[in-house]
PDB file of N, CA, C and O in Angstrom:
ATOM      1  N   MET A   1     111.090 176.430  31.053  1.00 47.00           N
ATOM      2  CA  MET A   1     109.742 177.695  30.527  1.00 47.00           C
ATOM      3  C   MET A   1     109.182 178.252  31.024  1.00 47.00           C
ATOM      4  O   MET A   1     108.346 177.672  31.043  1.00 47.00           O
ATOM      5  N   THR A   2     108.811 179.034  31.716  1.00 52.00           N
ATOM      6  CA  THR A   2     107.374 179.439  32.443  1.00 52.00           C
ATOM      7  C   THR A   2     107.858 181.341  32.821  1.00 52.00           C
ATOM      8  O   THR A   2     108.688 181.571  32.087  1.00 52.00           O
ATOM      9  N   GLY A   3     106.914 181.286  32.433  1.00 51.00           N
ATOM     10  CA  GLY A   3     106.500 182.656  31.634  1.00 51.00           C
ATOM     11  C   GLY A   3     105.547 183.290  32.747  1.00 51.00           C
ATOM     12  O   GLY A   3     103.606 182.486  32.637  1.00 51.00           O
ATOM     13  N   PRO A   4     104.883 184.823  32.415  1.00 51.00           N
ATOM     14  CA  PRO A   4     103.524 184.543  32.327  1.00 51.00           C
ATOM     15  C   PRO A   4     102.324 184.421  30.838  1.00 51.00           C
ATOM     16  O   PRO A   4     101.381 184.037  30.852  1.00 51.00           O
ATOM     17  N   ALA A   5     102.996 183.784  29.724  1.00 51.00           N
ATOM     18  CA  ALA A   5     101.682 183.432  28.830  1.00 51.00           C
ATOM     19  C   ALA A   5     101.422 181.680  28.930  1.00 51.00           C
ATOM     20  O   ALA A   5     101.215 181.402  28.677  1.00 51.00           O
ATOM     21  N   LEU A   6     102.205 181.095  30.179  1.00 52.00           N
ATOM     22  CA  LEU A   6     101.816 180.001  30.101  1.00 52.00           C
ATOM     23  C   LEU A   6     101.407 179.454  31.627  1.00 52.00           C
ATOM     24  O   LEU A   6     100.585 178.126  31.638  1.00 52.00           O
ATOM     25  N   GLU A   7     101.823 180.389  31.905  1.00 51.00           N
ATOM     26  CA  GLU A   7     100.070 180.061  33.429  1.00 51.00           C
ATOM     27  C   GLU A   7      98.734 179.985  33.311  1.00 51.00           C
ATOM     28  O   GLU A   7      98.660 180.910  32.195  1.00 51.00           O
ATOM     29  N   ALA A   8      97.885 179.719  33.826  1.00 51.00           N
ATOM     30  CA  ALA A   8      96.977 180.259  33.384  1.00 51.00           C
ATOM     31  C   ALA A   8      95.806 181.485  33.649  1.00 51.00           C
ATOM     32  O   ALA A   8      96.196 181.518  34.638  1.00 51.00           O
ATOM     33  N   PRO A   9      94.831 181.230  32.431  1.00 60.00           N
ATOM     34  CA  PRO A   9      94.072 183.209  33.151  1.00 60.00           C
ATOM     35  C   PRO A   9      93.541 182.692  34.538  1.00 60.00           C
ATOM     36  O   PRO A   9      92.573 182.517  34.535  1.00 60.00           O
ATOM     37  N   GLY A  10      93.525 184.334  35.363  1.00 64.00           N
ATOM     38  CA  GLY A  10      92.443 184.518  36.010  1.00 64.00           C
ATOM     39  C   GLY A  10      91.028 185.003  35.998  1.00 64.00           C
ATOM     40  O   GLY A  10      91.341 185.414  35.080  1.00 64.00           O
ATOM     41  N   LEU A  11      89.997 183.361  35.146  1.00 55.00           N
ATOM     42  CA  LEU A  11      89.132 184.667  35.672  1.00 55.00           C
ATOM     43  C   LEU A  11      88.458 184.261  36.747  1.00 55.00           C
ATOM     44  O   LEU A  11      88.317 183.607  37.512  1.00 55.00           O
ATOM     45  N   PRO A  12      87.636 185.618  35.947  1.00 59.00           N
ATOM     46  CA  PRO A  12      86.381 186.108  37.168  1.00 59.00           C
ATOM     47  C   PRO A  12      85.470 184.933  37.224  1.00 59.00           C
ATOM     48  O   PRO A  12      85.582 184.003  36.017  1.00 59.00           O
ATOM     49  N   LEU A  13      84.694 185.056  37.901  1.00 55.00           N
ATOM     50  CA  LEU A  13      83.545 183.963  38.443  1.00 55.00           C
ATOM     51  C   LEU A  13      82.805 184.204  37.599  1.00 55.00           C
ATOM     52  O   LEU A  13      82.527 182.517  37.278  1.00 55.00           O
ATOM     53  N   GLU A  14      81.746 185.711  37.905  1.00 60.00           N
ATOM     54  CA  GLU A  14      80.957 185.108  36.623  1.00 60.00           C
ATOM     55  C   GLU A  14      82.073 185.044  34.610  1.00 60.00           C
ATOM     56  O   GLU A  14      81.246 184.504  33.810  1.00 60.00           O
ATOM     57  N   ALA A  15      83.143 185.357  34.772  1.00 61.00           N
ATOM     58  CA  ALA A  15      83.691 184.443  33.520  1.00 61.00           C
ATOM     59  C   ALA A  15      83.353 183.170  33.225  1.00 61.00           C
ATOM     60  O   ALA A  15      82.797 182.665  32.270  1.00 61.00           O
ATOM     61  N   SER A  16      83.598 182.566  34.484  1.00 68.00           N
ATOM     62  CA  SER A  16      83.663 181.515  34.097  1.00 68.00           C
ATOM     63  C   SER A  16      82.062 180.620  34.055  1.00 68.00           C
ATOM     64  O   SER A  16      81.752 179.356  33.607  1.00 68.00           O
ATOM     65  N   ASP A  17      81.001 181.437  35.536  1.00 71.00           N
ATOM     66  CA  ASP A  17      80.123 181.551  34.697  1.00 71.00           C
ATOM     67  C   ASP A  17      78.735 181.074  33.155  1.00 71.00           C
ATOM     68  O   ASP A  17      78.548 180.442  32.035  1.00 71.00           O
ATOM     69  N   ARG A  18      80.312 181.887  32.130  1.00 71.00           N
ATOM     70  CA  ARG A  18      79.593 182.163  30.957  1.00 71.00           C
ATOM     71  C   ARG A  18      80.537 181.608  30.527  1.00 71.00           C
ATOM     72  O   ARG A  18      79.488 180.115  29.376  1.00 71.00           O
ATOM     73  N   TYR A  19      81.256 180.450  30.912  1.00 70.00           N
ATOM     74  CA  TYR A  19      82.138 179.494  30.522  1.00 70.00           C
ATOM     75  C   TYR A  19      80.983 177.500  30.512  1.00 70.00           C
ATOM     76  O   TYR A  19      80.886 176.731  29.545  1.00 70.00           O
ATOM     77  N   LEU A  20      80.612 178.233  32.097  1.00 72.00           N
ATOM     78  CA  LEU A  20      79.436 177.342  31.922  1.00 72.00           C
ATOM     79  C   LEU A  20      78.470 177.023  30.959  1.00 72.00           C
ATOM     80  O   LEU A  20      78.317 176.203  31.132  1.00 72.00           O
ATOM     81  N   ALA A  21      77.364 178.177  31.286  1.00 79.00           N
ATOM     82  CA  ALA A  21      76.348 177.896  30.534  1.00 79.00           C
ATOM     83  C   ALA A  21      76.704 177.677  28.985  1.00 79.00           C
ATOM     84  O   ALA A  21      75.688 176.622  28.582  1.00 79.00           O
ATOM     85  N   ALA A  22      77.419 178.021  28.713  1.00 79.00           N
ATOM     86  CA  ALA A  22      78.175 178.176  26.920  1.00 79.00           C
ATOM     87  C   ALA A  22      78.295 176.377  26.684  1.00 79.00           C
ATOM     88  O   ALA A  22      77.713 175.889  26.010  1.00 79.00           O
ATOM     89  N   SER A  23      78.529 175.821  28.439  1.00 86.00           N
ATOM     90  CA  SER A  23      79.508 174.598  27.939  1.00 86.00           C
ATOM     91  C   SER A  23      77.754 173.679  28.036  1.00 86.00           C
ATOM     92  O   SER A  23      77.705 172.319  26.854  1.00 86.00           O
ATOM     93  N   ASP A  24      77.162 173.952  29.161  1.00 86.00           N
ATOM     94  CA  ASP A  24      75.526 173.789  28.555  1.00 86.00           C
ATOM     95  C   ASP A  24      74.931 173.729  27.482  1.00 86.00           C
ATOM     96  O   ASP A  24      73.759 172.798  27.459  1.00 86.00           O
ATOM     97  N   LEU A  25      75.000 174.791  26.637  1.00 87.00           N
ATOM     98  CA  LEU A  25      73.796 175.188  25.480  1.00 87.00           C
ATOM     99  C   LEU A  25      74.352 173.645  24.131  1.00 87.00           C
ATOM    100  O   LEU A  25      73.676 173.830  23.770  1.00 87.00           O
ATOM    101  N   ALA A  26      76.137 174.095  24.535  1.00 88.00           N
ATOM    102  CA  ALA A  26      76.659 172.892  23.827  1.00 88.00           C
ATOM    103  C   ALA A  26      75.950 171.620  23.734  1.00 88.00           C
ATOM    104  O   ALA A  26      75.452 171.282  23.061  1.00 88.00           O
ATOM    105  N   HIS A  27      75.648 171.429  25.232  1.00 90.00           N
ATOM    106  CA  HIS A  27      75.352 169.961  25.310  1.00 90.00           C
ATOM    107  C   HIS A  27      73.904 169.760  24.840  1.00 90.00           C
ATOM    108  O   HIS A  27      73.556 168.789  24.759  1.00 90.00           O
ATOM    109  N   HIS A  28      73.227 170.505  25.200  1.00 91.00           N
ATOM    110  CA  HIS A  28      72.188 171.370  25.105  1.00 91.00           C
ATOM    111  C   HIS A  28      72.058 171.483  23.688  1.00 91.00           C
ATOM    112  O   HIS A  28      70.919 169.281  22.828  1.00 91.00           O
ATOM    113  N   LEU A  29      72.283 171.586  22.841  1.00 92.00           N
ATOM    114  CA  LEU A  29      72.749 171.547  21.233  1.00 92.00           C
ATOM    115  C   LEU A  29      72.823 169.972  21.099  1.00 92.00           C
ATOM    116  O   LEU A  29      72.165 169.725  19.219  1.00 92.00           O
ATOM    117  N   LEU A  30      73.797 169.335  20.661  1.00 94.00           N
ATOM    118  CA  LEU A  30      74.317 167.917  20.938  1.00 94.00           C
ATOM    119  C   LEU A  30      72.622 167.529  20.930  1.00 94.00           C
ATOM    120  O   LEU A  30      72.538 166.249  20.365  1.00 94.00           O
ATOM    121  N   MET A  31      73.018 167.193  22.986  1.00 96.00           N
ATOM    122  CA  MET A  31      71.192 165.869  22.519  1.00 96.00           C
ATOM    123  C   MET A  31      70.154 166.503  22.349  1.00 96.00           C
ATOM    124  O   MET A  31      69.843 165.182  21.508  1.00 96.00           O
ATOM    125  N   ASP A  32      69.736 167.873  21.508  1.00 96.00           N
ATOM    126  CA  ASP A  32      69.238 167.599  20.396  1.00 96.00           C
ATOM    127  C   ASP A  32      68.947 167.198  19.218  1.00 96.00           C
ATOM    128  O   ASP A  32      68.175 166.604  18.879  1.00 96.00           O
ATOM    129  N   PHE A  33      70.418 167.222  18.528  1.00 97.00           N
ATOM    130  CA  PHE A  33      70.538 167.125  17.709  1.00 97.00           C
ATOM    131  C   PHE A  33      70.891 165.113  17.100  1.00 97.00           C
ATOM    132  O   PHE A  33      69.968 164.727  16.451  1.00 97.00           O
ATOM    133  N   ALA A  34      71.528 165.328  18.059  1.00 97.00           N
ATOM    134  CA  ALA A  34      70.914 163.240  18.713  1.00 97.00           C
ATOM    135  C   ALA A  34      69.663 162.644  18.627  1.00 97.00           C
ATOM    136  O   ALA A  34      69.411 162.026  17.847  1.00 97.00           O
ATOM    137  N   ILE A  35      68.718 163.672  19.543  1.00 98.00           N
ATOM    138  CA  ILE A  35      67.467 162.890  19.925  1.00 98.00           C
ATOM    139  C   ILE A  35      66.371 163.035  17.506  1.00 98.00           C
ATOM    140  O   ILE A  35      66.324 162.034  17.678  1.00 98.00           O
ATOM    141  N   LYS A  36      66.584 164.518  17.237  1.00 98.00           N
ATOM    142  CA  LYS A  36      66.466 164.277  15.957  1.00 98.00           C
ATOM    143  C   LYS A  36      66.537 163.233  14.843  1.00 98.00           C
ATOM    144  O   LYS A  36      66.121 162.492  13.812  1.00 98.00           O
ATOM    145  N   ILE A  37      68.823 162.997  14.923  1.00 98.00           N
ATOM    146  CA  ILE A  37      68.600 161.663  14.276  1.00 98.00           C
ATOM    147  C   ILE A  37      67.900 160.404  14.757  1.00 98.00           C
ATOM    148  O   ILE A  37      67.549 160.637  13.626  1.00 98.00           O
ATOM    149  N   LEU A  38      67.470 160.571  15.634  1.00 98.00           N
ATOM    150  CA  LEU A  38      67.123 159.203  16.527  1.00 98.00           C
ATOM    151  C   LEU A  38      65.947 159.354  15.770  1.00 98.00           C
ATOM    152  O   LEU A  38      65.615 158.419  15.206  1.00 98.00           O
ATOM    153  N   ILE A  39      65.343 160.288  15.643  1.00 98.00           N
ATOM    154  CA  ILE A  39      63.369 160.384  15.058  1.00 98.00           C
ATOM    155  C   ILE A  39      63.829 160.441  13.735  1.00 98.00           C
ATOM    156  O   ILE A  39      63.087 159.092  13.635  1.00 98.00           O
ATOM    157  N   VAL A  40      64.233 160.485  13.800  1.00 98.00           N
ATOM    158  CA  VAL A  40      64.538 160.574  11.561  1.00 98.00           C
ATOM    159  C   VAL A  40      64.777 158.683  11.683  1.00 98.00           C
ATOM    160  O   VAL A  40      64.410 158.327  10.320  1.00 98.00           O
ATOM    161  N   VAL A  41      65.842 157.923  12.056  1.00 98.00           N
ATOM    162  CA  VAL A  41      65.928 157.113  11.657  1.00 98.00           C
ATOM    163  C   VAL A  41      64.684 156.053  11.654  1.00 98.00           C
ATOM    164  O   VAL A  41      64.656 155.126  11.603  1.00 98.00           O
ATOM    165  N   VAL A  42      63.967 156.083  12.795  1.00 98.00           N
ATOM    166  CA  VAL A  42      63.671 155.169  13.113  1.00 98.00           C
ATOM    167  C   VAL A  42      61.618 155.431  12.457  1.00 98.00           C
ATOM    168  O   VAL A  42      60.894 154.821  12.183  1.00 98.00           O
ATOM    169  N   ALA A  43      62.151 156.931  12.228  1.00 98.00           N
ATOM    170  CA  ALA A  43      60.814 157.246  10.465  1.00 98.00           C
ATOM    171  C   ALA A  43      61.510 157.089   9.238  1.00 98.00           C
ATOM    172  O   ALA A  43      59.835 155.421   8.701  1.00 98.00           O
ATOM    173  N   LEU A  44      61.899 156.538   9.489  1.00 98.00           N
ATOM    174  CA  LEU A  44      62.659 156.030   7.485  1.00 98.00           C
ATOM    175  C   LEU A  44      62.538 154.311   8.068  1.00 98.00           C
ATOM    176  O   LEU A  44      62.048 153.360   7.356  1.00 98.00           O
ATOM    177  N   VAL A  45      62.259 153.441   9.135  1.00 98.00           N
ATOM    178  CA  VAL A  45      62.823 152.545   9.649  1.00 98.00           C
ATOM    179  C   VAL A  45      60.917 151.631   9.543  1.00 98.00           C
ATOM    180  O   VAL A  45      60.537 151.022   8.682  1.00 98.00           O
ATOM    181  N   VAL A  46      60.399 152.559   9.947  1.00 97.00           N
ATOM    182  CA  VAL A  46      59.035 152.702   9.668  1.00 97.00           C
ATOM    183  C   VAL A  46      58.787 152.855   8.509  1.00 97.00           C
ATOM    184  O   VAL A  46      57.123 151.746   7.600  1.00 97.00           O
ATOM    185  N   LEU A  47      58.802 153.383   8.157  1.00 97.00           N
ATOM    186  CA  LEU A  47      58.471 154.123   6.628  1.00 97.00           C
ATOM    187  C   LEU A  47      58.794 152.525   5.540  1.00 97.00           C
ATOM    188  O   LEU A  47      58.574 152.314   4.363  1.00 97.00           O
ATOM    189  N   GLY A  48      60.099 152.201   5.652  1.00 96.00           N
ATOM    190  CA  GLY A  48      59.837 151.194   4.536  1.00 96.00           C
ATOM    191  C   GLY A  48      59.496 150.221   5.352  1.00 96.00           C
ATOM    192  O   GLY A  48      59.251 148.829   4.034  1.00 96.00           O
ATOM    193  N   LEU A  49      58.993 149.858   6.465  1.00 96.00           N
ATOM    194  CA  LEU A  49      58.423 148.384   7.206  1.00 96.00           C
ATOM    195  C   LEU A  49      56.860 148.610   5.935  1.00 96.00           C
ATOM    196  O   LEU A  49      56.243 147.435   6.215  1.00 96.00           O
ATOM    197  N   GLY A  50      57.108 149.397   6.298  1.00 95.00           N
ATOM    198  CA  GLY A  50      55.435 150.076   5.216  1.00 95.00           C
ATOM    199  C   GLY A  50      55.628 150.327   3.879  1.00 95.00           C
ATOM    200  O   GLY A  50      54.597 149.084   4.026  1.00 95.00           O
ATOM    201  N   MET A  51      56.376 150.006   3.694  1.00 94.00           N
ATOM    202  CA  MET A  51      56.516 150.365   1.630  1.00 94.00           C
ATOM    203  C   MET A  51      56.553 148.955   2.274  1.00 94.00           C
ATOM    204  O   MET A  51      56.548 148.071   0.803  1.00 94.00           O
ATOM    205  N   THR A  52      57.329 147.485   2.769  1.00 93.00           N
ATOM    206  CA  THR A  52      57.702 146.454   2.469  1.00 93.00           C
ATOM    207  C   THR A  52      56.273 145.497   2.174  1.00 93.00           C
ATOM    208  O   THR A  52      55.804 144.753   1.313  1.00 93.00           O
ATOM    209  N   VAL A  53      55.992 145.897   3.396  1.00 93.00           N
ATOM    210  CA  VAL A  53      54.420 145.381   3.908  1.00 93.00           C
ATOM    211  C   VAL A  53      53.744 145.206   1.887  1.00 93.00           C
ATOM    212  O   VAL A  53      52.520 144.488   1.869  1.00 93.00           O
ATOM    213  N   ILE A  54      53.658 147.246   1.897  1.00 91.00           N
ATOM    214  CA  ILE A  54      52.456 147.450   0.707  1.00 91.00           C
ATOM    215  C   ILE A  54      52.128 146.553  -0.437  1.00 91.00           C
ATOM    216  O   ILE A  54      51.981 145.969  -1.257  1.00 91.00           O
ATOM    217  N   TRP A  55      54.417 146.105  -0.704  1.00 91.00           N
ATOM    218  CA  TRP A  55      55.391 146.002  -1.927  1.00 91.00           C
ATOM    219  C   TRP A  55      54.156 144.374  -2.216  1.00 91.00           C
ATOM    220  O   TRP A  55      53.984 143.910  -3.251  1.00 91.00           O
ATOM    221  N   ARG A  56      53.940 143.948  -0.657  1.00 90.00           N
ATOM    222  CA  ARG A  56      54.236 141.929  -1.546  1.00 90.00           C
ATOM    223  C   ARG A  56      52.470 142.072  -1.368  1.00 90.00           C
ATOM    224  O   ARG A  56      52.309 141.494  -1.454  1.00 90.00           O
ATOM    225  N   ARG A  57      51.946 142.832  -0.502  1.00 89.00           N
ATOM    226  CA  ARG A  57      50.465 142.847  -0.879  1.00 89.00           C
ATOM    227  C   ARG A  57      49.512 143.066  -2.094  1.00 89.00           C
ATOM    228  O   ARG A  57      49.347 142.859  -2.062  1.00 89.00           O
ATOM    229  N   VAL A  58      50.049 144.094  -2.079  1.00 89.00           N
ATOM    230  CA  VAL A  58      50.225 144.633  -3.962  1.00 89.00           C
ATOM    231  C   VAL A  58      50.565 144.315  -5.331  1.00 89.00           C
ATOM    232  O   VAL A  58      50.366 144.042  -6.487  1.00 89.00           O
ATOM    233  N   GLY A  59      51.602 143.657  -4.951  1.00 82.00           N
ATOM    234  CA  GLY A  59      52.186 142.984  -5.782  1.00 82.00           C
ATOM    235  C   GLY A  59      52.757 142.439  -6.563  1.00 82.00           C
ATOM    236  O   GLY A  59      50.861 141.317  -6.285  1.00 82.00           O
ATOM    237  N   ARG A  60      52.381 141.598  -7.432  1.00 69.00           N
ATOM    238  CA  ARG A  60      52.660 140.237  -8.195  1.00 69.00           C
ATOM    239  C   ARG A  60      52.234 138.948  -7.344  1.00 69.00           C
ATOM    240  O   ARG A  60      52.681 138.629  -5.948  1.00 69.00           O
ATOM    241  N   PRO A  61      51.033 138.842  -7.197  1.00 64.00           N
ATOM    242  CA  PRO A  61      51.230 136.940  -6.379  1.00 64.00           C
ATOM    243  C   PRO A  61      51.970 136.280  -6.804  1.00 64.00           C
ATOM    244  O   PRO A  61      52.909 136.113  -7.852  1.00 64.00           O
ATOM    245  N   ARG A  62      52.172 134.756  -5.256  1.00 62.00           N
ATOM    246  CA  ARG A  62      53.947 134.057  -5.816  1.00 62.00           C
ATOM    247  C   ARG A  62      53.736 133.200  -6.698  1.00 62.00           C
ATOM    248  O   ARG A  62      52.893 132.427  -5.989  1.00 62.00           O
ATOM    249  N   LYS A  63      54.011 132.383  -7.654  1.00 65.00           N
ATOM    250  CA  LYS A  63      53.530 132.124  -8.814  1.00 65.00           C
ATOM    251  C   LYS A  63      52.308 131.126  -8.333  1.00 65.00           C
ATOM    252  O   LYS A  63      52.355 129.820  -7.684  1.00 65.00           O
ATOM    253  N   ARG A  64      51.973 131.198  -8.303  1.00 62.00           N
ATOM    254  CA  ARG A  64      50.904 130.323  -7.720  1.00 62.00           C
ATOM    255  C   ARG A  64      49.693 130.598  -8.702  1.00 62.00           C
ATOM    256  O   ARG A  64      49.780 131.488 -10.209  1.00 62.00           O
ATOM    257  N   GLN A  65      49.240 129.352  -9.219  1.00 60.00           N
ATOM    258  CA  GLN A  65      48.944 128.943 -10.764  1.00 60.00           C
ATOM    259  C   GLN A  65      46.827 128.861 -10.861  1.00 60.00           C
ATOM    260  O   GLN A  65      46.659 128.630  -9.253  1.00 60.00           O
ATOM    261  N   ARG A  66      46.835 129.302 -11.699  1.00 62.00           N
ATOM    262  CA  ARG A  66      44.997 130.048 -11.605  1.00 62.00           C
ATOM    263  C   ARG A  66      44.185 127.735 -12.302  1.00 62.00           C
ATOM    264  O   ARG A  66      45.093 128.074 -12.602  1.00 62.00           O
ATOM    265  N   LYS A  67      43.467 127.676 -11.503  1.00 63.00           N
ATOM    266  CA  LYS A  67      42.116 126.513 -11.430  1.00 63.00           C
ATOM    267  C   LYS A  67      41.870 127.098 -13.539  1.00 63.00           C
ATOM    268  O   LYS A  67      40.881 128.153 -12.992  1.00 63.00           O
ATOM    269  N   ILE A  68      41.984 126.388 -13.855  1.00 63.00           N
ATOM    270  CA  ILE A  68      41.778 127.001 -14.756  1.00 63.00           C
ATOM    271  C   ILE A  68      40.213 125.579 -14.940  1.00 63.00           C
ATOM    272  O   ILE A  68      39.722 124.499 -15.127  1.00 63.00           O
ATOM    273  N   ASP A  69      39.268 125.865 -15.250  1.00 57.00           N
ATOM    274  CA  ASP A  69      37.678 125.971 -15.446  1.00 57.00           C
ATOM    275  C   ASP A  69      37.475 123.458 -16.876  1.00 57.00           C
ATOM    276  O   ASP A  69      38.045 124.769 -17.393  1.00 57.00           O
ATOM    277  N   GLU A  70      37.770 123.281 -16.202  1.00 51.00           N
ATOM    278  CA  GLU A  70      37.468 121.839 -16.946  1.00 51.00           C
ATOM    279  C   GLU A  70      36.641 121.944 -17.549  1.00 51.00           C
ATOM    280  O   GLU A  70      35.385 121.796 -16.764  1.00 51.00           O
TER     281      GLU A  70
END
């Protein structure tokens, strides 16, 4: 089956430039999204580490026995 519907459309040069610009825009937006996700993940890791350090310093002492005056 050959016919005009199966042929690739002939795009003028200015239309292909628009598709290239749209492709560049999509790539830019995807990279921006990936960088934002990376920033959020790093911030969550730093937050978790900070909370762990604070929890250990402020929390209950580790099974230390107080010396009772004799």
